[in-house]
Short mmCIF file of C-alpha atoms and ligand atoms in Angstrom, two decimals:
data_model
loop_
_atom_site.label_atom_id
_atom_site.label_comp_id
_atom_site.label_asym_id
_atom_site.label_seq_id
_atom_site.Cartn_x
_atom_site.Cartn_y
_atom_site.Cartn_z
CA MET A 1 -31.88 -21.42 -23.04
CA VAL A 2 -34.37 -23.45 -20.91
CA THR A 3 -36.63 -23.77 -23.88
CA GLU A 4 -33.88 -25.10 -26.10
CA ASN A 5 -32.61 -27.50 -23.20
CA TYR A 6 -36.18 -28.67 -22.77
CA LYS A 7 -36.65 -29.37 -26.53
CA ALA A 8 -33.34 -31.31 -26.65
CA VAL A 9 -34.56 -33.42 -23.62
CA ASP A 10 -38.01 -33.77 -25.38
CA ARG A 11 -36.15 -35.19 -28.47
CA ARG A 12 -34.33 -37.60 -26.30
CA VAL A 13 -37.65 -38.86 -24.77
CA CYS A 14 -39.02 -39.30 -28.23
CA GLU A 15 -36.10 -41.34 -29.36
CA ALA A 16 -36.03 -43.48 -26.22
CA ALA A 17 -39.85 -44.07 -26.73
CA ALA A 18 -39.16 -45.02 -30.31
CA ARG A 19 -36.40 -47.36 -29.33
CA ALA A 20 -38.74 -49.19 -27.00
CA GLY A 21 -41.58 -49.14 -29.45
CA ARG A 22 -43.57 -46.86 -27.31
CA ASP A 23 -45.96 -43.96 -27.99
CA ARG A 24 -44.35 -40.60 -26.90
CA GLN A 25 -47.78 -39.70 -25.80
CA GLU A 26 -47.74 -42.13 -23.04
CA ILE A 27 -44.76 -40.32 -21.38
CA VAL A 28 -44.99 -37.09 -19.39
CA LEU A 29 -41.85 -35.16 -19.11
CA ILE A 30 -41.89 -33.30 -15.95
CA ALA A 31 -39.52 -30.11 -15.73
CA VAL A 32 -38.24 -30.01 -12.11
CA SER A 33 -37.95 -26.29 -11.41
CA LYS A 34 -36.88 -26.71 -7.72
CA THR A 35 -34.55 -23.98 -6.67
CA LYS A 36 -35.04 -22.12 -9.96
CA PRO A 37 -36.56 -18.90 -10.42
CA VAL A 38 -40.36 -18.89 -11.46
CA GLU A 39 -39.42 -16.67 -14.53
CA LEU A 40 -37.89 -19.84 -16.19
CA VAL A 41 -41.20 -21.59 -15.41
CA LEU A 42 -42.96 -18.86 -17.11
CA GLU A 43 -40.67 -19.00 -20.09
CA LEU A 44 -41.25 -22.75 -20.55
CA ALA A 45 -45.03 -22.30 -20.10
CA ASP A 46 -45.03 -19.76 -22.85
CA ALA A 47 -43.34 -22.38 -24.98
CA GLY A 48 -46.32 -24.87 -24.10
CA VAL A 49 -44.86 -26.84 -21.36
CA LYS A 50 -47.54 -27.99 -18.82
CA ASP A 51 -45.88 -30.24 -16.28
CA PHE A 52 -43.49 -29.01 -13.52
CA GLY A 53 -42.11 -30.59 -10.45
CA GLU A 54 -41.23 -29.14 -7.02
CA ASN A 55 -39.90 -30.84 -3.85
CA HIS A 56 -40.61 -28.17 -1.11
CA ALA A 57 -44.20 -27.18 -0.17
CA GLN A 58 -43.14 -23.44 0.42
CA GLU A 59 -41.69 -23.34 -3.16
CA LEU A 60 -44.65 -25.08 -4.68
CA VAL A 61 -46.92 -22.47 -3.02
CA GLN A 62 -44.90 -19.47 -4.38
CA LYS A 63 -44.76 -20.64 -7.82
CA TYR A 64 -48.30 -21.84 -7.87
CA ASP A 65 -49.27 -18.31 -6.76
CA VAL A 66 -47.54 -16.96 -9.92
CA ILE A 67 -48.71 -19.53 -12.26
CA HIS A 68 -51.22 -22.41 -12.26
CA GLU A 69 -53.78 -22.02 -14.96
CA GLY A 70 -53.38 -24.93 -17.40
CA ILE A 71 -50.31 -25.99 -15.48
CA ASN A 72 -49.83 -29.29 -13.64
CA TRP A 73 -47.79 -28.82 -10.45
CA HIS A 74 -46.22 -32.31 -9.26
CA PHE A 75 -45.06 -32.65 -5.85
CA ILE A 76 -42.08 -34.89 -5.93
CA GLY A 77 -40.10 -34.38 -2.70
CA HIS A 78 -40.21 -35.65 0.81
CA LEU A 79 -43.42 -34.35 2.41
CA GLN A 80 -43.76 -33.46 6.06
CA ARG A 81 -47.17 -34.06 7.42
CA ASN A 82 -47.60 -30.52 8.85
CA LYS A 83 -46.86 -29.21 5.04
CA VAL A 84 -49.63 -31.41 3.62
CA LYS A 85 -52.19 -28.62 3.82
CA TYR A 86 -50.18 -26.56 1.36
CA VAL A 87 -49.83 -29.40 -1.25
CA VAL A 88 -53.32 -30.88 -1.35
CA GLY A 89 -55.37 -28.94 -3.78
CA ARG A 90 -52.35 -27.40 -5.47
CA ALA A 91 -50.38 -30.46 -6.70
CA CYS A 92 -52.01 -32.60 -9.33
CA LEU A 93 -50.10 -35.63 -8.16
CA ILE A 94 -48.16 -36.29 -5.02
CA HIS A 95 -45.28 -38.60 -6.05
CA SER A 96 -43.65 -39.40 -2.76
CA VAL A 97 -46.16 -41.06 -0.36
CA SER A 98 -44.16 -43.72 1.48
CA SER A 99 -45.77 -44.09 4.92
CA MET A 100 -49.46 -44.73 6.23
CA ARG A 101 -49.09 -41.69 8.49
CA LEU A 102 -48.37 -39.40 5.54
CA ALA A 103 -51.30 -41.11 3.36
CA GLU A 104 -53.60 -40.69 6.36
CA GLU A 105 -52.81 -36.94 6.63
CA ILE A 106 -53.34 -36.38 2.86
CA ASN A 107 -56.71 -38.17 3.21
CA LYS A 108 -57.66 -36.06 6.02
CA GLU A 109 -56.78 -32.84 4.28
CA SER A 110 -58.58 -34.11 1.07
CA LEU A 111 -61.70 -34.83 2.84
CA LYS A 112 -61.49 -31.41 4.58
CA LYS A 113 -61.19 -29.68 1.30
CA GLY A 114 -63.66 -31.95 -0.46
CA VAL A 115 -61.31 -33.23 -3.10
CA VAL A 116 -59.79 -36.55 -4.02
CA SER A 117 -56.06 -36.50 -4.15
CA ASP A 118 -54.10 -38.61 -6.87
CA ILE A 119 -50.87 -40.01 -5.31
CA LEU A 120 -48.03 -42.33 -6.24
CA MET A 121 -46.44 -44.73 -3.74
CA GLU A 122 -42.76 -44.30 -3.53
CA VAL A 123 -40.80 -47.52 -3.46
CA ASN A 124 -37.19 -47.54 -2.16
CA ILE A 125 -36.11 -49.85 -4.95
CA ALA A 126 -32.41 -49.73 -4.08
CA GLU A 127 -33.20 -50.31 -0.44
CA GLU A 128 -30.82 -47.41 0.20
CA GLU A 129 -30.78 -46.49 3.97
CA THR A 130 -30.49 -42.79 3.12
CA LYS A 131 -33.77 -42.36 1.09
CA SER A 132 -37.24 -42.18 2.40
CA GLY A 133 -38.72 -45.22 0.76
CA ILE A 134 -39.81 -48.78 1.44
CA SER A 135 -38.93 -52.38 0.38
CA GLU A 136 -41.28 -54.46 -2.00
CA GLU A 137 -42.81 -56.49 0.96
CA GLU A 138 -43.62 -53.24 2.76
CA ALA A 139 -44.83 -51.69 -0.30
CA GLU A 140 -47.41 -54.31 -0.79
CA ALA A 141 -48.53 -54.06 2.88
CA LEU A 142 -48.79 -50.17 2.64
CA LEU A 143 -50.65 -50.23 -0.61
CA ARG A 144 -53.28 -52.47 0.98
CA GLN A 145 -53.46 -49.91 4.04
CA ILE A 146 -53.66 -46.96 1.63
CA SER A 147 -56.38 -48.67 -0.44
CA THR A 148 -58.69 -48.22 2.56
CA LEU A 149 -58.38 -44.36 2.52
CA PRO A 150 -61.55 -42.98 0.56
CA ALA A 151 -60.19 -39.64 -0.62
CA LEU A 152 -56.92 -41.16 -2.17
CA ARG A 153 -56.30 -42.53 -5.64
CA VAL A 154 -53.25 -44.42 -6.06
CA LYS A 155 -52.26 -43.82 -9.74
CA GLY A 156 -48.83 -45.67 -9.62
CA LEU A 157 -45.42 -46.03 -8.19
CA MET A 158 -42.38 -43.87 -8.03
CA ALA A 159 -38.82 -44.48 -7.43
CA ILE A 160 -35.56 -42.58 -7.01
CA ALA A 161 -32.74 -44.83 -8.44
CA PRO A 162 -29.34 -44.48 -7.00
CA PRO A 163 -26.83 -41.90 -8.76
CA VAL A 164 -24.75 -43.94 -11.13
CA GLU A 165 -22.03 -43.23 -13.60
CA ASP A 166 -23.64 -45.34 -16.28
CA PRO A 167 -27.44 -45.32 -16.40
CA GLU A 168 -27.39 -48.98 -17.56
CA GLU A 169 -26.72 -49.79 -13.84
CA ASN A 170 -30.16 -48.76 -13.05
CA ARG A 171 -32.03 -50.75 -15.85
CA GLY A 172 -32.55 -53.63 -13.36
CA TYR A 173 -34.26 -51.38 -10.82
CA PHE A 174 -36.51 -49.77 -13.43
CA ARG A 175 -37.49 -53.34 -14.66
CA GLN A 176 -38.10 -54.37 -11.16
CA MET A 177 -40.53 -51.39 -10.81
CA ARG A 178 -42.46 -52.26 -13.77
CA GLU A 179 -42.83 -55.84 -12.64
CA MET A 180 -43.99 -54.67 -9.07
CA LYS A 181 -46.43 -52.21 -10.62
CA GLU A 182 -48.12 -55.07 -12.66
CA LYS A 183 -48.10 -57.39 -9.65
CA PHE A 184 -49.65 -54.92 -7.43
CA GLN A 185 -52.17 -53.92 -10.05
CA ALA A 186 -53.35 -57.54 -10.31
CA LEU A 187 -54.18 -57.51 -6.47
CA GLY A 188 -57.39 -55.54 -7.61
CA LEU A 189 -57.51 -53.20 -4.59
CA PRO A 190 -60.13 -50.40 -4.25
CA HIS A 191 -58.97 -46.79 -5.10
CA VAL A 192 -55.92 -48.26 -6.71
CA ASP A 193 -55.25 -48.02 -10.47
CA LEU A 194 -51.65 -48.44 -11.09
CA THR A 195 -51.04 -46.86 -14.49
CA GLU A 196 -48.16 -44.64 -13.88
CA LEU A 197 -44.43 -45.27 -13.21
CA SER A 198 -42.66 -42.22 -12.07
CA MET A 199 -38.87 -42.94 -12.62
CA GLY A 200 -35.78 -41.58 -14.38
CA MET A 201 -34.01 -38.24 -13.92
CA THR A 202 -31.30 -36.36 -15.81
CA GLY A 203 -28.75 -39.22 -15.56
CA ASP A 204 -31.01 -42.13 -16.48
CA PHE A 205 -34.31 -41.07 -17.95
CA GLU A 206 -33.83 -42.72 -21.34
CA VAL A 207 -33.16 -46.26 -19.72
CA ALA A 208 -36.13 -45.64 -17.49
CA ILE A 209 -38.29 -45.00 -20.59
CA GLU A 210 -36.98 -48.04 -22.27
CA GLU A 211 -38.09 -49.94 -19.16
CA GLY A 212 -41.60 -48.47 -18.96
CA ALA A 213 -41.53 -45.07 -17.25
CA THR A 214 -44.66 -42.94 -17.90
CA MET A 215 -43.39 -40.03 -16.02
CA VAL A 216 -39.76 -38.83 -15.99
CA ARG A 217 -38.62 -36.01 -13.74
CA VAL A 218 -35.84 -34.00 -15.16
CA GLY A 219 -34.08 -30.94 -13.59
CA THR A 220 -30.49 -30.62 -14.40
CA ALA A 221 -30.73 -31.19 -18.12
CA ILE A 222 -33.34 -28.46 -18.50
CA PHE A 223 -32.44 -25.84 -15.91
CA GLY A 224 -28.76 -26.56 -15.36
CA GLU A 225 -26.96 -27.19 -12.29
CA ARG A 226 -28.70 -26.24 -8.95
CA ARG A 227 -27.05 -24.19 -6.38
CA TYR A 228 -27.92 -24.70 -2.65
CA GLU A 229 -27.14 -21.92 -0.16
C1 PLP B 1 -34.53 -32.92 -7.99
C2 PLP B 1 -35.05 -34.14 -8.30
C3 PLP B 1 -35.27 -34.70 -9.62
C4 PLP B 1 -34.63 -34.08 -10.81
O1 PLP B 1 -33.29 -34.45 -10.71
P1 PLP B 1 -32.15 -34.11 -11.92
O2 PLP B 1 -31.19 -34.92 -11.73
O3 PLP B 1 -31.66 -32.77 -11.69
O4 PLP B 1 -32.87 -34.31 -13.25
C5 PLP B 1 -35.97 -35.68 -9.91
N1 PLP B 1 -36.84 -36.43 -8.96
C6 PLP B 1 -36.81 -35.87 -7.59
C7 PLP B 1 -37.54 -36.59 -6.58
C8 PLP B 1 -36.01 -34.85 -7.25
O5 PLP B 1 -35.84 -34.43 -6.09
#
């Protein structure tokens, strides 16, 4: 069933890309497998799916241990500094860097392991108090700080748009993200090459693609509703 769901989502990704006159190849569909059994990941991997997303370090480690050959594990959740050591070297991309303290920890761990870590800077576009993120002004200041860290590469920006009934309500946020990415890229900072925009989830990924998303993170539409104990 997950494979059929994935294919249906993939078709919607294709259609949204076509509407926007974009190439489907520019967009990575990340299957967000958090809370779901690794068997479902194996099933999708068998069908050729390569990109998966997790938001807890422990769960990433557990699933990574089962499967990682040819797989891109994306870390998309809030990351505590004491968990950085589990994520660096396992995740292909850490989407959720929203503080210098966290960036420094990832840099330190990357140097220790002799790797360079690709990250996205998370921007709190809707300025919601409840989400871990930052405003546009803070984002530019933070990006300048992060660009001094030698073992990090900032590949783009990430946003979690607010939950809405009508995805059109988030279109303005997605557009703002693309404008911010272009503005920040023009700063010409070292270790910064903003090609990626990680935005759009089950409720709004098509609108996000129309506005320039290069990575969409889709959980529910592929794996069904999540249950939290
Ligand atoms: C869970 C999660 C998603 C997927 O959400 P769905 O609405 O289930 O598609 C996307 N991004 C982040 C950061 C998440 O934590």
